[in-house]
PDB file of C-alpha atoms in Angstrom:
ATOM      1  CA  UNK A   1       0.000   0.000   0.000  1.00 65.00           C
ATOM      2  CA  UNK A   2       2.752   2.459   0.825  1.00 81.00           C
ATOM      3  CA  UNK A   3       5.103   1.690  -2.090  1.00 90.00           C
ATOM      4  CA  UNK A   4       3.457   4.222  -4.406  1.00 90.00           C
ATOM      5  CA  UNK A   5       3.699   6.844  -1.657  1.00 89.00           C
ATOM      6  CA  UNK A   6       7.452   6.335  -1.434  1.00 92.00           C
ATOM      7  CA  UNK A   7       7.561   6.290  -5.238  1.00 91.00           C
ATOM      8  CA  UNK A   8       5.719   9.625  -5.261  1.00 91.00           C
ATOM      9  CA  UNK A   9       8.241  11.043  -2.836  1.00 91.00           C
ATOM     10  CA  UNK A  10      11.120   9.749  -4.938  1.00 92.00           C
ATOM     11  CA  UNK A  11       9.673  11.278  -8.111  1.00 92.00           C
ATOM     12  CA  UNK A  12       9.145  14.639  -6.424  1.00 90.00           C
ATOM     13  CA  UNK A  13      12.682  14.561  -5.051  1.00 92.00           C
ATOM     14  CA  UNK A  14      14.018  13.632  -8.494  1.00 94.00           C
ATOM     15  CA  UNK A  15      12.305  16.584 -10.195  1.00 92.00           C
ATOM     16  CA  UNK A  16      13.587  19.049  -7.596  1.00 92.00           C
ATOM     17  CA  UNK A  17      17.080  17.527  -7.799  1.00 94.00           C
ATOM     18  CA  UNK A  18      17.201  18.035 -11.555  1.00 94.00           C
ATOM     19  CA  UNK A  19      15.883  21.580 -11.168  1.00 92.00           C
ATOM     20  CA  UNK A  20      18.757  22.265  -8.766  1.00 94.00           C
ATOM     21  CA  UNK A  21      21.298  20.615 -11.077  1.00 95.00           C
ATOM     22  CA  UNK A  22      20.132  22.667 -14.037  1.00 94.00           C
ATOM     23  CA  UNK A  23      20.342  25.764 -11.843  1.00 92.00           C
ATOM     24  CA  UNK A  24      24.046  25.066 -11.277  1.00 94.00           C
ATOM     25  CA  UNK A  25      24.893  24.786 -14.976  1.00 92.00           C
ATOM     26  CA  UNK A  26      27.207  27.521 -16.274  1.00 92.00           C
ATOM     27  CA  UNK A  27      24.892  28.009 -19.276  1.00 87.00           C
ATOM     28  CA  UNK A  28      22.154  30.515 -19.882  1.00 92.00           C
ATOM     29  CA  UNK A  29      18.675  29.175 -19.055  1.00 91.00           C
ATOM     30  CA  UNK A  30      17.717  29.182 -22.728  1.00 92.00           C
ATOM     31  CA  UNK A  31      19.966  26.122 -23.187  1.00 93.00           C
ATOM     32  CA  UNK A  32      18.353  24.074 -20.429  1.00 93.00           C
ATOM     33  CA  UNK A  33      15.418  22.760 -22.502  1.00 93.00           C
ATOM     34  CA  UNK A  34      17.825  21.761 -25.270  1.00 93.00           C
ATOM     35  CA  UNK A  35      19.947  19.800 -22.809  1.00 93.00           C
ATOM     36  CA  UNK A  36      16.821  18.298 -21.252  1.00 93.00           C
ATOM     37  CA  UNK A  37      15.513  17.380 -24.707  1.00 92.00           C
ATOM     38  CA  UNK A  38      18.793  15.636 -25.495  1.00 95.00           C
ATOM     39  CA  UNK A  39      18.365  13.409 -22.442  1.00 94.00           C
ATOM     40  CA  UNK A  40      14.729  12.742 -23.317  1.00 92.00           C
ATOM     41  CA  UNK A  41      15.831  11.681 -26.804  1.00 93.00           C
ATOM     42  CA  UNK A  42      18.521   9.395 -25.396  1.00 95.00           C
ATOM     43  CA  UNK A  43      15.957   7.842 -23.059  1.00 93.00           C
ATOM     44  CA  UNK A  44      13.653   7.320 -26.026  1.00 91.00           C
ATOM     45  CA  UNK A  45      16.407   5.502 -27.866  1.00 93.00           C
ATOM     46  CA  UNK A  46      16.817   3.166 -24.895  1.00 89.00           C
ATOM     47  CA  UNK A  47      13.100   2.647 -24.344  1.00 89.00           C
ATOM     48  CA  UNK A  48      10.744   4.063 -27.017  1.00 88.00           C
ATOM     49  CA  UNK A  49       7.586   3.254 -24.989  1.00 84.00           C
ATOM     50  CA  UNK A  50       8.646   5.927 -22.508  1.00 88.00           C
ATOM     51  CA  UNK A  51       8.097   8.676 -25.097  1.00 87.00           C
ATOM     52  CA  UNK A  52       4.935  10.341 -26.261  1.00 80.00           C
ATOM     53  CA  UNK A  53       1.578  10.826 -24.615  1.00 80.00           C
ATOM     54  CA  UNK A  54       1.453   7.180 -23.551  1.00 85.00           C
ATOM     55  CA  UNK A  55      -2.245   6.388 -23.837  1.00 88.00           C
ATOM     56  CA  UNK A  56      -1.449   3.064 -25.506  1.00 89.00           C
ATOM     57  CA  UNK A  57       1.004   2.255 -22.726  1.00 89.00           C
ATOM     58  CA  UNK A  58      -1.557   3.158 -20.047  1.00 90.00           C
ATOM     59  CA  UNK A  59      -4.129   0.952 -21.777  1.00 90.00           C
ATOM     60  CA  UNK A  60      -1.660  -1.933 -21.995  1.00 90.00           C
ATOM     61  CA  UNK A  61      -0.838  -1.608 -18.305  1.00 91.00           C
ATOM     62  CA  UNK A  62      -4.511  -1.617 -17.314  1.00 91.00           C
ATOM     63  CA  UNK A  63      -5.176  -4.695 -19.447  1.00 91.00           C
ATOM     64  CA  UNK A  64      -2.152  -6.462 -17.952  1.00 87.00           C
ATOM     65  CA  UNK A  65      -0.568  -6.801 -21.394  1.00 86.00           C
ATOM     66  CA  UNK A  66       2.786  -5.304 -20.391  1.00 80.00           C
ATOM     67  CA  UNK A  67       4.711  -7.754 -18.282  1.00 76.00           C
ATOM     68  CA  UNK A  68       8.188  -8.876 -17.398  1.00 76.00           C
ATOM     69  CA  UNK A  69      11.518  -7.118 -17.188  1.00 77.00           C
ATOM     70  CA  UNK A  70      10.611  -4.317 -19.640  1.00 84.00           C
ATOM     71  CA  UNK A  71       8.294  -2.879 -16.960  1.00 89.00           C
ATOM     72  CA  UNK A  72      11.257  -1.979 -14.785  1.00 89.00           C
ATOM     73  CA  UNK A  73      12.929  -0.335 -17.788  1.00 89.00           C
ATOM     74  CA  UNK A  74       9.767   1.621 -18.511  1.00 91.00           C
ATOM     75  CA  UNK A  75       9.522   2.767 -14.899  1.00 92.00           C
ATOM     76  CA  UNK A  76      13.148   3.868 -14.618  1.00 93.00           C
ATOM     77  CA  UNK A  77      13.496   5.474 -18.052  1.00 94.00           C
ATOM     78  CA  UNK A  78      10.140   7.274 -17.845  1.00 93.00           C
ATOM     79  CA  UNK A  79      10.940   8.583 -14.367  1.00 94.00           C
ATOM     80  CA  UNK A  80      14.332   9.880 -15.445  1.00 95.00           C
ATOM     81  CA  UNK A  81      13.288  11.528 -18.700  1.00 94.00           C
ATOM     82  CA  UNK A  82      10.195  13.034 -17.066  1.00 93.00           C
ATOM     83  CA  UNK A  83      12.181  14.462 -14.154  1.00 94.00           C
ATOM     84  CA  UNK A  84      14.939  15.756 -16.434  1.00 94.00           C
ATOM     85  CA  UNK A  85      12.431  17.356 -18.798  1.00 93.00           C
ATOM     86  CA  UNK A  86      10.565  19.099 -15.982  1.00 92.00           C
ATOM     87  CA  UNK A  87      13.803  20.018 -14.225  1.00 92.00           C
ATOM     88  CA  UNK A  88      15.142  21.634 -17.386  1.00 93.00           C
ATOM     89  CA  UNK A  89      12.128  23.899 -17.632  1.00 88.00           C
ATOM     90  CA  UNK A  90      10.660  22.098 -20.606  1.00 84.00           C
ATOM     91  CA  UNK A  91       6.905  22.124 -20.587  1.00 74.00           C
ATOM     92  CA  UNK A  92       5.442  18.732 -20.014  1.00 75.00           C
ATOM     93  CA  UNK A  93       2.523  16.852 -18.633  1.00 83.00           C
ATOM     94  CA  UNK A  94       1.995  15.376 -15.215  1.00 87.00           C
ATOM     95  CA  UNK A  95      -1.102  13.154 -15.410  1.00 90.00           C
ATOM     96  CA  UNK A  96      -0.193  10.652 -18.122  1.00 91.00           C
ATOM     97  CA  UNK A  97       3.438  10.283 -16.997  1.00 92.00           C
ATOM     98  CA  UNK A  98       2.321   9.637 -13.413  1.00 93.00           C
ATOM     99  CA  UNK A  99      -0.191   7.064 -14.643  1.00 94.00           C
ATOM    100  CA  UNK A 100       2.482   5.315 -16.705  1.00 93.00           C
ATOM    101  CA  UNK A 101       5.011   5.268 -13.878  1.00 94.00           C
ATOM    102  CA  UNK A 102       2.405   4.221 -11.326  1.00 94.00           C
ATOM    103  CA  UNK A 103       1.054   1.517 -13.609  1.00 93.00           C
ATOM    104  CA  UNK A 104       4.531   0.153 -14.276  1.00 93.00           C
ATOM    105  CA  UNK A 105       5.245   0.129 -10.543  1.00 94.00           C
ATOM    106  CA  UNK A 106       1.982  -1.708  -9.844  1.00 93.00           C
ATOM    107  CA  UNK A 107       2.642  -4.268 -12.569  1.00 92.00           C
ATOM    108  CA  UNK A 108       6.136  -4.871 -11.174  1.00 91.00           C
ATOM    109  CA  UNK A 109       4.618  -5.300  -7.695  1.00 90.00           C
ATOM    110  CA  UNK A 110       2.108  -7.804  -9.084  1.00 89.00           C
ATOM    111  CA  UNK A 111       4.993  -9.893 -10.389  1.00 85.00           C
ATOM    112  CA  UNK A 112       6.885  -9.638  -7.087  1.00 86.00           C
ATOM    113  CA  UNK A 113       3.901 -10.951  -5.125  1.00 86.00           C
ATOM    114  CA  UNK A 114       3.073 -13.445  -7.880  1.00 81.00           C
ATOM    115  CA  UNK A 115      -0.417 -12.066  -8.523  1.00 81.00           C
ATOM    116  CA  UNK A 116      -2.351 -12.898 -11.670  1.00 83.00           C
ATOM    117  CA  UNK A 117      -4.244  -9.561 -11.420  1.00 89.00           C
ATOM    118  CA  UNK A 118      -1.545  -7.423 -13.065  1.00 89.00           C
ATOM    119  CA  UNK A 119      -4.049  -4.913 -14.463  1.00 90.00           C
ATOM    120  CA  UNK A 120      -5.685  -4.435 -11.060  1.00 93.00           C
ATOM    121  CA  UNK A 121      -2.348  -3.762  -9.366  1.00 93.00           C
ATOM    122  CA  UNK A 122      -1.411  -1.384 -12.164  1.00 93.00           C
ATOM    123  CA  UNK A 123      -4.711   0.489 -11.750  1.00 95.00           C
ATOM    124  CA  UNK A 124      -4.372   0.853  -7.979  1.00 95.00           C
ATOM    125  CA  UNK A 125      -0.771   1.963  -8.264  1.00 95.00           C
ATOM    126  CA  UNK A 126      -1.617   4.453 -11.039  1.00 95.00           C
ATOM    127  CA  UNK A 127      -4.131   6.152  -8.780  1.00 96.00           C
ATOM    128  CA  UNK A 128      -1.838   5.973  -5.766  1.00 95.00           C
ATOM    129  CA  UNK A 129       1.099   7.480  -7.634  1.00 94.00           C
ATOM    130  CA  UNK A 130      -1.080  10.275  -8.969  1.00 94.00           C
ATOM    131  CA  UNK A 131      -2.770  10.943  -5.627  1.00 93.00           C
ATOM    132  CA  UNK A 132       0.473  10.861  -3.670  1.00 92.00           C
ATOM    133  CA  UNK A 133       2.547  12.957  -6.036  1.00 92.00           C
ATOM    134  CA  UNK A 134      -0.117  15.587  -6.640  1.00 91.00           C
ATOM    135  CA  UNK A 135      -1.386  15.324  -3.038  1.00 90.00           C
ATOM    136  CA  UNK A 136      -4.907  14.912  -4.279  1.00 91.00           C
ATOM    137  CA  UNK A 137      -6.046  11.383  -3.383  1.00 94.00           C
ATOM    138  CA  UNK A 138      -9.767  11.880  -4.029  1.00 95.00           C
ATOM    139  CA  UNK A 139      -9.061  13.410  -7.432  1.00 94.00           C
ATOM    140  CA  UNK A 140      -6.916  10.382  -8.278  1.00 95.00           C
ATOM    141  CA  UNK A 141      -9.709   8.009  -7.216  1.00 96.00           C
ATOM    142  CA  UNK A 142     -12.281   9.901  -9.317  1.00 95.00           C
ATOM    143  CA  UNK A 143      -9.885  10.042 -12.260  1.00 93.00           C
ATOM    144  CA  UNK A 144      -9.236   6.304 -12.164  1.00 94.00           C
ATOM    145  CA  UNK A 145     -12.926   5.452 -11.813  1.00 94.00           C
ATOM    146  CA  UNK A 146     -13.687   7.651 -14.814  1.00 93.00           C
ATOM    147  CA  UNK A 147     -10.822   6.100 -16.785  1.00 91.00           C
ATOM    148  CA  UNK A 148     -11.772   2.482 -16.099  1.00 92.00           C
ATOM    149  CA  UNK A 149     -15.450   2.563 -15.147  1.00 92.00           C
ATOM    150  CA  UNK A 150     -14.726  -0.126 -12.532  1.00 92.00           C
ATOM    151  CA  UNK A 151     -16.637   0.927  -9.404  1.00 94.00           C
ATOM    152  CA  UNK A 152     -15.834  -2.392  -7.689  1.00 94.00           C
ATOM    153  CA  UNK A 153     -12.289  -1.218  -6.968  1.00 94.00           C
ATOM    154  CA  UNK A 154     -13.435   1.926  -5.127  1.00 95.00           C
ATOM    155  CA  UNK A 155     -12.517   0.671  -1.616  1.00 95.00           C
ATOM    156  CA  UNK A 156      -9.065  -0.450  -2.739  1.00 94.00           C
ATOM    157  CA  UNK A 157      -8.470   2.850  -4.559  1.00 95.00           C
ATOM    158  CA  UNK A 158      -9.537   4.892  -1.517  1.00 95.00           C
ATOM    159  CA  UNK A 159      -7.276   2.955   0.845  1.00 95.00           C
ATOM    160  CA  UNK A 160      -4.275   2.956  -1.489  1.00 95.00           C
ATOM    161  CA  UNK A 161      -4.566   6.641  -2.410  1.00 95.00           C
ATOM    162  CA  UNK A 162      -4.989   7.655   1.228  1.00 95.00           C
ATOM    163  CA  UNK A 163      -1.912   5.606   2.162  1.00 94.00           C
ATOM    164  CA  UNK A 164       0.195   7.136  -0.628  1.00 94.00           C
ATOM    165  CA  UNK A 165      -1.004  10.608   0.314  1.00 93.00           C
ATOM    166  CA  UNK A 166      -0.154  10.011   3.981  1.00 94.00           C
ATOM    167  CA  UNK A 167       3.370   8.916   3.094  1.00 93.00           C
ATOM    168  CA  UNK A 168       4.073  11.972   0.954  1.00 91.00           C
ATOM    169  CA  UNK A 169       2.615  14.369   3.534  1.00 90.00           C
ATOM    170  CA  UNK A 170       4.781  12.832   6.256  1.00 91.00           C
ATOM    171  CA  UNK A 171       7.949  12.487   4.174  1.00 88.00           C
ATOM    172  CA  UNK A 172       7.934  15.543   1.874  1.00 84.00           C
ATOM    173  CA  UNK A 173       7.895  19.244   2.801  1.00 80.00           C
ATOM    174  CA  UNK A 174       6.103  20.221  -0.409  1.00 76.00           C
ATOM    175  CA  UNK A 175       4.326  18.587  -3.311  1.00 74.00           C
ATOM    176  CA  UNK A 176       5.407  18.587  -6.915  1.00 75.00           C
ATOM    177  CA  UNK A 177       2.683  21.084  -7.744  1.00 72.00           C
TER     178      UNK A 177
END
């Protein structure tokens, strides 16, 4: 339950770390997005699924179609290129990347605990990652219910999002927003 909360904290820390690193560069700020874009491109060469809007990746995670070792690659590469892009001042989204990273984390967790419900774990972790990182657990629950239409998971979503939110409130001084 608390893994996505710690993941949310790690992602927030990563974004702020890259912002600080870019702030120390001896280059004018106009070069930061170019440097950030270079790293995003390199990440895309390593793992192309980490690029783009990611709706197909989100759908695959919810269906449980994405499995195995590539999930860890997706999680790591997406987290790095997202944090670098935001840290460099490049405009970028928050919702879809958080859903992808949360879904990948949930699918990895499903494999660790040997669960056959990979899509369910991905869904719960998507909402938890979004709710913890943005510090808006009820919004994340509503968003996931709207995305999937699966009202049966409401109790699990509420518990998981509240747990992730609690972790980030206790561990982090400020949210990513």
